[in-house]
CSV table of C-alpha atoms and ligand atoms in Angstrom, one decimal:
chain,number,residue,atom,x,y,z
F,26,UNK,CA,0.0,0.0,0.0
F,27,UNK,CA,2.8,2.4,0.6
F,28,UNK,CA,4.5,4.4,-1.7
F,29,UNK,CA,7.9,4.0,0.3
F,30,UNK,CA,10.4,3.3,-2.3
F,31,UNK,CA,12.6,2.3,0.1
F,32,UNK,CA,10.9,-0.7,1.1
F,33,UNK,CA,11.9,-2.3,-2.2
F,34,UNK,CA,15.9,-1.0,-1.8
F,35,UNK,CA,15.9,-3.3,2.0
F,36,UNK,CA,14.4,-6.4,2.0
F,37,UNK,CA,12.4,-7.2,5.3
F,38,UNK,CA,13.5,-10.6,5.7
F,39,UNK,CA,17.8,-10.6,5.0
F,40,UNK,CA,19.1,-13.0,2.4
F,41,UNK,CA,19.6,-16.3,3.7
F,42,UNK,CA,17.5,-15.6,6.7
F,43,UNK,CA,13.6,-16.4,7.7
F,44,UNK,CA,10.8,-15.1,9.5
F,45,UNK,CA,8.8,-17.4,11.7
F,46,UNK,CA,5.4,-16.6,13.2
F,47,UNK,CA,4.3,-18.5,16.4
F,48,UNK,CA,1.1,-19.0,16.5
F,49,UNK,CA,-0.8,-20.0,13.1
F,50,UNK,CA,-4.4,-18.7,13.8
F,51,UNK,CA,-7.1,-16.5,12.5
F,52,UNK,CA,-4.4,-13.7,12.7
F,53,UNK,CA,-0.8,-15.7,12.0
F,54,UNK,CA,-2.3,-16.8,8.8
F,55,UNK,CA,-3.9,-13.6,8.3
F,56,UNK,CA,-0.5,-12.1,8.2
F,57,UNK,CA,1.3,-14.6,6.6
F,58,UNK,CA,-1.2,-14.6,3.5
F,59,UNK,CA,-0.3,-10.7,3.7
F,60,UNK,CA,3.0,-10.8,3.5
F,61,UNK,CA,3.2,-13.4,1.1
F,62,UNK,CA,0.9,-11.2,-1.0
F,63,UNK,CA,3.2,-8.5,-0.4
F,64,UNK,CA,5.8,-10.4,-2.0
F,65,UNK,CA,7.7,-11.5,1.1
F,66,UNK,CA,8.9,-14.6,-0.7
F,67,UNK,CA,7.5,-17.8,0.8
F,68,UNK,CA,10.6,-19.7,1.1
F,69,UNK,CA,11.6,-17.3,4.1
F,70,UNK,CA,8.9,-18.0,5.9
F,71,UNK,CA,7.4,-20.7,8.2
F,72,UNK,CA,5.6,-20.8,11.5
F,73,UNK,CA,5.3,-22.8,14.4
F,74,UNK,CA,2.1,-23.9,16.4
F,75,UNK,CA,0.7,-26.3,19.4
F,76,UNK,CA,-2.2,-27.6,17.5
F,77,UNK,CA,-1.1,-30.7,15.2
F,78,UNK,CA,-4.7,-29.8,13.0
F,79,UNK,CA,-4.0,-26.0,12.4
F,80,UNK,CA,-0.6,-27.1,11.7
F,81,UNK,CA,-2.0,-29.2,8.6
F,82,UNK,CA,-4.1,-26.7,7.5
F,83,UNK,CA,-2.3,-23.3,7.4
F,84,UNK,CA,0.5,-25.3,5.8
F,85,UNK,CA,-1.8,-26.8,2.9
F,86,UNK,CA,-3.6,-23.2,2.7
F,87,UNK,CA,-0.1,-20.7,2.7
F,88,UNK,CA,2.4,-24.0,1.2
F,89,UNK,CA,5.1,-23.1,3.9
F,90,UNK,CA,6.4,-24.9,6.8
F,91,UNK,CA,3.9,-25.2,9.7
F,92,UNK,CA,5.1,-27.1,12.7
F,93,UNK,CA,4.4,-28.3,15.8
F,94,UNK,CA,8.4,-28.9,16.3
F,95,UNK,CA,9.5,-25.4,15.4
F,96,UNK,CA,12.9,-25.1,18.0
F,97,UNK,CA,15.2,-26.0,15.0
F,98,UNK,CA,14.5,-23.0,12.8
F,99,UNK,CA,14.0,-20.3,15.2
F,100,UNK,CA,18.2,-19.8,15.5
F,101,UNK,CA,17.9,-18.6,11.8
F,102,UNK,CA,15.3,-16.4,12.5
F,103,UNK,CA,15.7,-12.8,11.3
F,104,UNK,CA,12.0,-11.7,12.6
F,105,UNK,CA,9.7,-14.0,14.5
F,106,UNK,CA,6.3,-12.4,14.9
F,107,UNK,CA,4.2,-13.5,18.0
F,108,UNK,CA,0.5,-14.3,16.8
F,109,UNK,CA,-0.5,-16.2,20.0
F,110,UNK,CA,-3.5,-15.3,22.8
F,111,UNK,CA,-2.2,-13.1,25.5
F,112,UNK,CA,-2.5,-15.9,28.0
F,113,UNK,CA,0.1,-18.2,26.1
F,114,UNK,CA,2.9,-15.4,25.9
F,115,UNK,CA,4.9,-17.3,28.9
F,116,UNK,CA,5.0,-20.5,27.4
F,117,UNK,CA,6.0,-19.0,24.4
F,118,UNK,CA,8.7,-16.7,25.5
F,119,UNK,CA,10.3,-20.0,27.3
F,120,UNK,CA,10.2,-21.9,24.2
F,121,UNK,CA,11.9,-19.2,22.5
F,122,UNK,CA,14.2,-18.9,24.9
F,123,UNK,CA,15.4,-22.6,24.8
F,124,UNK,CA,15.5,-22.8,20.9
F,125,UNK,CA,18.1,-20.8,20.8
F,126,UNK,CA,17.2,-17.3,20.2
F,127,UNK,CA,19.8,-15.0,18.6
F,128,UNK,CA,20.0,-11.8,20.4
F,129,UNK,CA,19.7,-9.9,17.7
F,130,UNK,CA,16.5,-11.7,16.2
F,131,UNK,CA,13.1,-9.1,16.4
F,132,UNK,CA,10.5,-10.2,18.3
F,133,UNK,CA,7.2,-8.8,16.8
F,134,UNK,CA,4.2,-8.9,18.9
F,135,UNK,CA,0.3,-8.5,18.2
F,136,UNK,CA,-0.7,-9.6,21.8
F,137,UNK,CA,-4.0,-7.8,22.8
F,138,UNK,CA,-2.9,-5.8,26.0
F,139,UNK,CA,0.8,-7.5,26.5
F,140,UNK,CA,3.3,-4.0,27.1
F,141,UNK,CA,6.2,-4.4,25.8
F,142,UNK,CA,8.1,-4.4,29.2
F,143,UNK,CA,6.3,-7.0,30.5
F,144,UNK,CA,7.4,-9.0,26.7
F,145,UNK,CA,10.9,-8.3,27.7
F,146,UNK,CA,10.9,-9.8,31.2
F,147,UNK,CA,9.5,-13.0,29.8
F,148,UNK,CA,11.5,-13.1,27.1
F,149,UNK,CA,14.5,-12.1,30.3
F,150,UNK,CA,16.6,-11.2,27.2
F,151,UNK,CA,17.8,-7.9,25.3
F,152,UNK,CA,16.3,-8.9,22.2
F,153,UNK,CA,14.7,-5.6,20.5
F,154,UNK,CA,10.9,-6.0,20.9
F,155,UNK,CA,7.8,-4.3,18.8
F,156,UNK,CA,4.4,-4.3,20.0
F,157,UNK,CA,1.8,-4.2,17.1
F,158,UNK,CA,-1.7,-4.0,17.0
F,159,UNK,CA,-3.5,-5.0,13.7
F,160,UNK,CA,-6.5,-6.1,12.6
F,161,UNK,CA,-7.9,-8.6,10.1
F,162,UNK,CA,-8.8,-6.8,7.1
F,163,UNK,CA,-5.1,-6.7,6.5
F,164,UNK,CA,-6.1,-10.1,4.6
F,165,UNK,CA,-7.8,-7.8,1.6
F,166,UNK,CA,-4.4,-5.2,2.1
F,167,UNK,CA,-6.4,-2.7,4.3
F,168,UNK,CA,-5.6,-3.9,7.4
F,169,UNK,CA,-4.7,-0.5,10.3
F,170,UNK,CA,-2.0,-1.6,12.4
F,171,UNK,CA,-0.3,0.6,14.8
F,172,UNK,CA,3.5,-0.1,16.1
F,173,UNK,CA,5.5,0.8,19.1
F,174,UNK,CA,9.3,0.2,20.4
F,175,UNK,CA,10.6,-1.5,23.3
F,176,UNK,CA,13.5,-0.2,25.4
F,177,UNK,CA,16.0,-2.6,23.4
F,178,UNK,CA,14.3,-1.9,19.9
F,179,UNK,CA,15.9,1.0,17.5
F,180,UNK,CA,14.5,3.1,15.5
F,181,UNK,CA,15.1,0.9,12.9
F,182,UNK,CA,13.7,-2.1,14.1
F,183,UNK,CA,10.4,-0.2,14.4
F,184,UNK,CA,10.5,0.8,10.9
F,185,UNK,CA,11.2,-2.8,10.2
F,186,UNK,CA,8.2,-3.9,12.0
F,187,UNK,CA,5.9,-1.2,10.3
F,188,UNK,CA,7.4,-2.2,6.5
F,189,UNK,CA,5.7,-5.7,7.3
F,190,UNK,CA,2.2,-4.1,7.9
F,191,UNK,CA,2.3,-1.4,5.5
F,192,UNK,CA,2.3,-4.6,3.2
F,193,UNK,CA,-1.1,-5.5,4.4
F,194,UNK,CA,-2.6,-1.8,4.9
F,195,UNK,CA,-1.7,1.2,6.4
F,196,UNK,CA,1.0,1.0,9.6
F,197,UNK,CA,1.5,3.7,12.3
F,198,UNK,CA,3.7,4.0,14.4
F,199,UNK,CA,2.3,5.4,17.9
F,200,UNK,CA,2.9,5.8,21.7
F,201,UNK,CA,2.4,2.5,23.7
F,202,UNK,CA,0.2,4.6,26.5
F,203,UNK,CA,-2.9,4.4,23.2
F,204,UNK,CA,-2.7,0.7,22.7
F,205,UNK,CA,-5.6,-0.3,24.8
F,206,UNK,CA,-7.6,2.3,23.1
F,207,UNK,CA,-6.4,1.5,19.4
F,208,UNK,CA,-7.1,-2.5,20.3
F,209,UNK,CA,-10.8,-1.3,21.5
F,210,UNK,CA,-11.2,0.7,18.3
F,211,UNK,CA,-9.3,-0.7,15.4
F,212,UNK,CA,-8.5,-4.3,16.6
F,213,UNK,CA,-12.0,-5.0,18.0
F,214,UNK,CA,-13.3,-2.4,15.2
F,215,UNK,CA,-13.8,-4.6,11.9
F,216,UNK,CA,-16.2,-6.5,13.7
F,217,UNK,CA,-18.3,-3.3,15.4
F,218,UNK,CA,-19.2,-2.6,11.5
F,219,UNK,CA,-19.7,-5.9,10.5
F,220,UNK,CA,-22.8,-5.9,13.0
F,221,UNK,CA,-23.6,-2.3,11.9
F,222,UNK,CA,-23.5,-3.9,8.3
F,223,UNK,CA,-25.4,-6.5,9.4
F,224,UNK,CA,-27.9,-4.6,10.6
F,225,UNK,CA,-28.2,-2.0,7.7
F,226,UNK,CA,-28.5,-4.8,5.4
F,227,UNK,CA,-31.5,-6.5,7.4
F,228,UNK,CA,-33.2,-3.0,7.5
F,229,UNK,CA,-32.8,-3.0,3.6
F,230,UNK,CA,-34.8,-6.4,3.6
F,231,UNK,CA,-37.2,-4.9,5.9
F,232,UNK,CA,-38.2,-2.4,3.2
F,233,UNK,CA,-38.2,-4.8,0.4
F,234,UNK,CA,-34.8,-5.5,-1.2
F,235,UNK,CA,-33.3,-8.7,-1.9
F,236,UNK,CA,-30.8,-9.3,0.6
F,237,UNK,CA,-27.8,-10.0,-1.4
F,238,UNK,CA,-28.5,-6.7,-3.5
F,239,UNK,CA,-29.1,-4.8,0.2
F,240,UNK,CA,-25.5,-6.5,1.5
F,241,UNK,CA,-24.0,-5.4,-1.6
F,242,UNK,CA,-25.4,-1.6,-1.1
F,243,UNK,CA,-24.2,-1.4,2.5
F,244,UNK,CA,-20.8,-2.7,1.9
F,245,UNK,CA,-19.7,-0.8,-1.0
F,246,UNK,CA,-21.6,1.9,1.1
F,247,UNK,CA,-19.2,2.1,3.4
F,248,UNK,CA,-16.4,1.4,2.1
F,249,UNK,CA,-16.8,4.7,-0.2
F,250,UNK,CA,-17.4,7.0,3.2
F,251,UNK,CA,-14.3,5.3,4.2
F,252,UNK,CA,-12.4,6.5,1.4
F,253,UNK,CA,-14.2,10.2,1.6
F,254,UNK,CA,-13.0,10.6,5.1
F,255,UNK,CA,-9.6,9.1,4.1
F,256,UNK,CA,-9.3,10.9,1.1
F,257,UNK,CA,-11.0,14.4,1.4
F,258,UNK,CA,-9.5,14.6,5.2
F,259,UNK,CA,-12.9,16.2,6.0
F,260,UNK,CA,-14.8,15.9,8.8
F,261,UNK,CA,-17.4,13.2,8.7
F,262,UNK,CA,-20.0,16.4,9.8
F,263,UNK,CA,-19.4,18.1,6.8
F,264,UNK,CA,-19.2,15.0,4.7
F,265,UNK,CA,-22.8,14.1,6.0
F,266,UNK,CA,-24.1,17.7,5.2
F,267,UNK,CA,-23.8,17.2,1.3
F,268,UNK,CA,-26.4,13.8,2.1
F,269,UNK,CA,-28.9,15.9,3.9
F,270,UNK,CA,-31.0,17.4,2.3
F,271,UNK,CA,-33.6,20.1,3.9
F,272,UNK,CA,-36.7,18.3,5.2
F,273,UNK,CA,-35.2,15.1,3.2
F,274,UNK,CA,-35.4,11.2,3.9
F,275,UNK,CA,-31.5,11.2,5.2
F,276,UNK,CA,-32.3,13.9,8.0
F,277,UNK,CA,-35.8,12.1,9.0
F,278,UNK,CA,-33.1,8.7,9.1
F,279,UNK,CA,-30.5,10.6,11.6
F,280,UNK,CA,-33.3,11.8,13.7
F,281,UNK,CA,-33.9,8.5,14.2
F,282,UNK,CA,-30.5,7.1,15.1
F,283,UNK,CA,-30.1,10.3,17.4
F,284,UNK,CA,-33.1,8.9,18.8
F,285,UNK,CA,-31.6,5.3,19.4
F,286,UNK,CA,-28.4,7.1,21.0
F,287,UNK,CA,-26.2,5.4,18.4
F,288,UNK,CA,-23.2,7.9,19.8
F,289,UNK,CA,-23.1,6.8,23.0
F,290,UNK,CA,-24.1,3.5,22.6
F,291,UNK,CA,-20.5,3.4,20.5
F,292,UNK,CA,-18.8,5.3,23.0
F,293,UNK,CA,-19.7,2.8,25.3
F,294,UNK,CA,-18.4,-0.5,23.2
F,295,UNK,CA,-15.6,1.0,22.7
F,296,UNK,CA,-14.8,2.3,26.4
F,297,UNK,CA,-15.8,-1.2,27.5
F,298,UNK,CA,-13.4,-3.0,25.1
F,299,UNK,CA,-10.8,-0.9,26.2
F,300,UNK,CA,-11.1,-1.5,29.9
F,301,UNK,CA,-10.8,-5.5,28.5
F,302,UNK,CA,-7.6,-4.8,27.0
F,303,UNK,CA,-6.2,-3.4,29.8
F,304,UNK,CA,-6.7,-6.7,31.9
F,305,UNK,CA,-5.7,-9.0,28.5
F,306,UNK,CA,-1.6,-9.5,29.1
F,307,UNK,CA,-1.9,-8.7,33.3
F,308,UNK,CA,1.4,-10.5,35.1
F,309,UNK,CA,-0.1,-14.0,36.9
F,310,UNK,CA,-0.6,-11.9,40.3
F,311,UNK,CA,-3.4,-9.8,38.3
F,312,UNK,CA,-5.4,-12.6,36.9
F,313,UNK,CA,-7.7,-13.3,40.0
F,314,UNK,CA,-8.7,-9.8,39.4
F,315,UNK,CA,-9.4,-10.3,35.6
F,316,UNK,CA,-11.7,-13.6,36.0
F,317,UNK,CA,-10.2,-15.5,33.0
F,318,UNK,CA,-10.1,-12.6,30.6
F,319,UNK,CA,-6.8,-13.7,30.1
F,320,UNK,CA,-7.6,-16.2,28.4
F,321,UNK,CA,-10.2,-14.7,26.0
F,322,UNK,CA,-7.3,-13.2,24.0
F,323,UNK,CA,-8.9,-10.6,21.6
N,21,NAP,N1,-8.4,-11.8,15.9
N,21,NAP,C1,-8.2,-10.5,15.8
N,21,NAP,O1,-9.0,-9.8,15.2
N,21,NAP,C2,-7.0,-9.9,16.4
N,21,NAP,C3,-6.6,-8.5,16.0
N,21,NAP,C4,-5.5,-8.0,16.6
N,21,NAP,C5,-4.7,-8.7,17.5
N,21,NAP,N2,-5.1,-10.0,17.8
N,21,NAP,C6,-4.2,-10.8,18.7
N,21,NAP,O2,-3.7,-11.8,18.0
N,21,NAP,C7,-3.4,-12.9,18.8
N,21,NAP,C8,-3.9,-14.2,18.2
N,21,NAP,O3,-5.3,-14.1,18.0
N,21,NAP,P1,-6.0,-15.2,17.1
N,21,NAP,O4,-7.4,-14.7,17.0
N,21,NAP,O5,-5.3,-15.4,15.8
N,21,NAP,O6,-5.9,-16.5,18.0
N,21,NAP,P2,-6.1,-18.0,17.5
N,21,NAP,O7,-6.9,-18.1,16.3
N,21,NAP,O8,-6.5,-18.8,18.7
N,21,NAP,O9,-4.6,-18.5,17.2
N,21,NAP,C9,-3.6,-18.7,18.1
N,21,NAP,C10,-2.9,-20.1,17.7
N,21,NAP,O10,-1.7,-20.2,18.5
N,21,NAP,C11,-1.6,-21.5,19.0
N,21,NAP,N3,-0.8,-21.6,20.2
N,21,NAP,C12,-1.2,-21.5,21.5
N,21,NAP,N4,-0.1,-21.6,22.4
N,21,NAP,C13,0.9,-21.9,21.6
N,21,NAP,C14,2.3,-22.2,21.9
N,21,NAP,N5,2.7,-22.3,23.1
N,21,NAP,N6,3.1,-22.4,20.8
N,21,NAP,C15,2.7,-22.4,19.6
N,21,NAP,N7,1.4,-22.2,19.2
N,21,NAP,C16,0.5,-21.9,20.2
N,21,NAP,C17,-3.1,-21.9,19.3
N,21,NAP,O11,-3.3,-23.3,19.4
N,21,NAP,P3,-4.6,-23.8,20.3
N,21,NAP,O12,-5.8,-23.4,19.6
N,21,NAP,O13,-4.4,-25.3,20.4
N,21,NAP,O14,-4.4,-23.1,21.6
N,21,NAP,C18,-3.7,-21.3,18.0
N,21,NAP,O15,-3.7,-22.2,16.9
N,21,NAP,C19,-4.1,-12.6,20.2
N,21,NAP,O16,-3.1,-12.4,21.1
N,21,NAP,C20,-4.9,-11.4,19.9
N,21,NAP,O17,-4.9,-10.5,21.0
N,21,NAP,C21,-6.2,-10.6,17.3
C-alpha cells in the first residue's frame, strides 16, 4: 500500500535468513497470507504452532512450513512475529528462549494488552521488541496496524516492523500509552461494523430488497465513506451535510438514530473494550482480578 520506495531497496527478511510466526491462527495466517501477497517470498517464511490440526491446515492453505516442532528454525530467524493469545505469551517466551534465540533476532508482537516491558521480562533477554496492533482486514491489504518500540528496539527495528504491515494496509507508528484504546477501536473495530452492516442490510430487507443486493449496497456503502473521510480529510460532519438534504429522507433517518443514542451506545463499546484490553496481558498476580479474561485473547 505504501509508496515507500525504500521498502523495495531493503528487503524485510535478509538473504539467507527467515521469518517465523508462532502462533498459526485466525491472525498468523492472516498475516502470513499478507506478507506473502506483499511479496515477502514464501521460502523465508514458516511458523510454528501447538495444535497438530491447524498445523496441517495453514500449511496446505499458505504452502510453507507449519510445525508443531519449530525449535530447529527459530536460530535462523531474522524476525519471528508472536501471533499467539495473550494468555500463552509465557510458554512461548520460554520456548523461545530454549531454541536458541539470537539476540539480535526481532520479536514482533500483536498480543491484545501484553506492554512491551512486560514482553521483555518474559522473554529475560535484550532482544529488541515491537508491540503491534492489527487487525484482520489486512487479509484484503487494508488492514490498520499501529507499532510501538521497546526499550531494546531501535528506531530501525520499528521501521522494520511497520514495512511488514504497510504490506497489508496502512502502519502507524504510535505511543504505547494508546494501545488499549487502538485494540478497543481498530482491533476490535472490523467487527463493530460488521454488525452495523449487518444490521443496515436486514433493515434493507425490511423495506423490500433482496438481501444480497441490500449486503451489496451497504458494503460498497461504506467502504466509499471510508475512502471520503480518508481521502478528502474532511470531517465526517461536513461530509454528511452534502447527504442531507432540507426536510429530506437522510435527516428524517439521523433523527432516528439520534433517537436510538447510536453515539453513545458506540462510546460505550468502545470504552468497555478498552477496559478489556487493559486486563488481557496482566502479570499471573493480576489474573484473580481479571476472571479468566486472560484467556479470551482478543
Ligand atoms: N483476531 C483479531 O481480530 C485480532 C486482532 C489484533 C490482534 N489480535 C491478537 O492476535 C493474537 C492471536 O489471536 P487469534 O485470533 O489469531 O488466535 P487463535 O486463532 O486462537 O490462534 C492462536 C494459535 O496459537 C496456538 N498456540 C497457543 N499456544 C501456543 C504455543 N505455546 N506455541 C505455539 N502455538 C501456540 C493456538 O493453538 P490452540 O488453539 O491449540 O491453543 C492457535 O492455533 C491474540 O493475542 C490477539 O490478542 C487478534
Amino acid at each position: 500500500m505504501s509508496t515507500d520506495s525504500s521498502k523495495a531497496a531493503v528487503p524485510v527478511i535478509g538473504e539467507g535468513m527467515t521469518l517465523g510466526v508462532i502462533g498459526a491462527g485466525v491472525m498468523g495466517r492472516t498475516l502470513i497470507r499478507g506478507m506473502i501477497a506483499s511479496g515477502i517470498p514464501q521460502d523465508r517464511l514458516w511458523a510454528g504452532d501447538k495444535n497438530g490440526s491447524a498445523c496441517d491446515e495453514a500449511g496446505n492453505l499458505l504452502k510453507i512450513p507449519v510445525e508443531a516442532e519449530y525449535q530447529a528454525r527459530v536460530p535462523s530467524a531474522d524476525v519471528i512475529l508472536l501471533c499467539v493469545k495473550p494468555g500463552d505469551a509465557p510458554a512461548v517466551m520460554a520456548a523461545l528462549r530454549n531454541a536458541g534465540l539470537r539476540r539480535e533476532t526481532l520479536l514482533i508482537s500483536i498480543l491484545a494488552g501484553v506492554a512491551t516491558d512486560r514482553l521483555e521480562s518474559l522473554l529475560g533477554t535484550e532482544n529488541p521488541v515491537v508491540r503491534a496492533m492489527p487487525n484482520t482486514p489486512a487479509i484484503v491489504g487494508e488492514g490498520m496496524t499501529v507499532v510501538c518500540r521497546g526499550r531494546y528496539a531501535s528506531k530501525a527495528d520499528l521501521d522494520r516492523a511497520k514495512r511488514i504491515f504497510d504490506g497489508v494496509g496502512i502502519c502507524l507508528p504510535i505511543d504505547e500509552i494508546h494501545f488499549n484504546a487502538i485494540t478497543a477501536l481498530s482491533g476490535s473495530g472490523p467487527a463493530y461494523q460488521y454488525l452495523i452492516m449487518e444490521a443496515l442490510a436486514d433493515a434493507g430487507v425490511r423495506v423490500g430488497l433482496p438481501r444480497h443486493l441490500a449486503l451489496t449496497l451497504v458494503a460498497q456503502t461504506a467502504l466509499g465513506a471510508a475512502k471520503m473521510v480518508l481521502d478528502t480529510g474532511r470531517h465526517p460532519a461536513s461530509l454528511r451535510d452534502d447527504v442531507t438534504t432540507p426536510a429530506g429522507c437522510t435527516i428524517g433517518g439521523l433523527l432516528m438514530l439520534e433517537d436510538g443514542r447510536i453515539r453513545s451506545v458506540l462510546a460505550r463499546a468502545v470504552e468497555e473494550a478498552t477496559k478489556i484490553a487493559a486486563h488481557l496481558g496482566a502479570a499471573p498476580s493480576k489474573i484473580s482480578e481479571t476472571a479468566g479474561a486472560q484467556r479470551a485473547g482478543h
